[in-house]
């Protein structure tokens, strides 16, 4: 039995994909490694083929036309045969000891005829030039090593929201809720973690530093200059998330609050990138985005717009925009991204 299917979306990843693959191989026959070659123009496909031939029954190469990161995740999910599904980006890796601990828990679930919809573990920012590695934990929010429902969770701090790096979903749950990520779009990892949440009935937290999130390449999608150049895609993803649910209809109060806070973060990031671009047309896009939220979900708009983040992002005039940018710089250091 395959306990976890690991999808590794690869686009021109020849320089670093081996580390991602090698970090998962200690899982042996308990794991499935799906190398999704998203129309690469380098040796990605050849490297994937070499691993497939060396580890038959564990590694599978999936070649497809270029469709972007989200489409590569879609392809991985459609081929997944494991009970659980995990995405590992080709420049990231996982911790071997944590992997074995997670597999042991999943084996115990199977023996006891139990399952969870979402397993959460910690992730580590492997940031270039940083000696001290920032670890994102959830032990202040989630009781450890027990099957939970949403109403049993605590309160998330700002910057602590669940990312693609921290989740392992039950494969059939993802397929049943028909998760499909947009093609040729960056930042769809937010959709990946946000959309399935109301479909998650049970969750489980392990306080292990599992996922290693490499950050610091100049061409990386979370580099600030790159994010500003792709502001339209950031706004598109934010609008897509706004369209998914009318939050007042989410039954669990704690889940509803978490999803509202997640949306507030998305609105903040989109707004601040518009401000920091210093372009008039982007300031108009920011204004239009807030109007979009107001029209689609007035209740969510009122809570986000007049919360701390919403007020900071909408201070009037040039001096207000300066304060917003300063707040972003502070938040960036606290949260640790780009």
C-alpha angles and dihedrals in degrees: 000000000000109000097185132023109205114202115200111191107207130191115168088334100146093121098059114007093097091068091055092048096044092051091060099041094083086073087073119182091352091073138056118210113203111193105198110199103201099200096296120186096206133059095296093112093047093050090047090050091051091054092045091054093044095047108032113182091024106054124046126182117215115192118196142157116273110279103147134255096302093051090050089054088050090053092048092050093049090054096041117120098170123106089239132034130217132177118214116183114229094246093049131069142194133243112254098215092048090048091056091048091051092048090051091053092050091049089052090051089054093049091050092043092242132132140179130210095221134022116195127200134168125271131208127219105229091195119181112251095010116121094187109063114216112227121201108212132176101200091115090058108029127050107235128248099000135104108254142186123216093258090061096060126100129226122295119227120229109276092024099094119135114268133191086262094064102045136084111183129200104256098223091050090056091048094046093051087049097233108193122170122212120259124245092010130125125216093034089134084085090060090046093060099033105046099056095048098096088049092056109098099169133028137182130201127209117189095219127123095238112151123056111206111199113209132173110069112131093228093049116128092236094054104118096233090049091048091052091050088053097043092128090061092047089052091046091054091047091051091047089055091048089054095052102074143007094229097212087067093061103108101210110074092207093050090046091053092048093050090047090053091048090053089048090056091050091050090048095050092046092046096047093048089053089051095046092049087067090211120136094219090055092051086055090051089053091052091048092050092056089048089051091055090047092054096043101042114007094179092054090045093055093049095046098038094051096038120097095269095045093050093048091051094050105048109141127251135001094306090052091052089050091055089048091053092049090050089052093053090052092046091048091057092047095047094038101221125140 
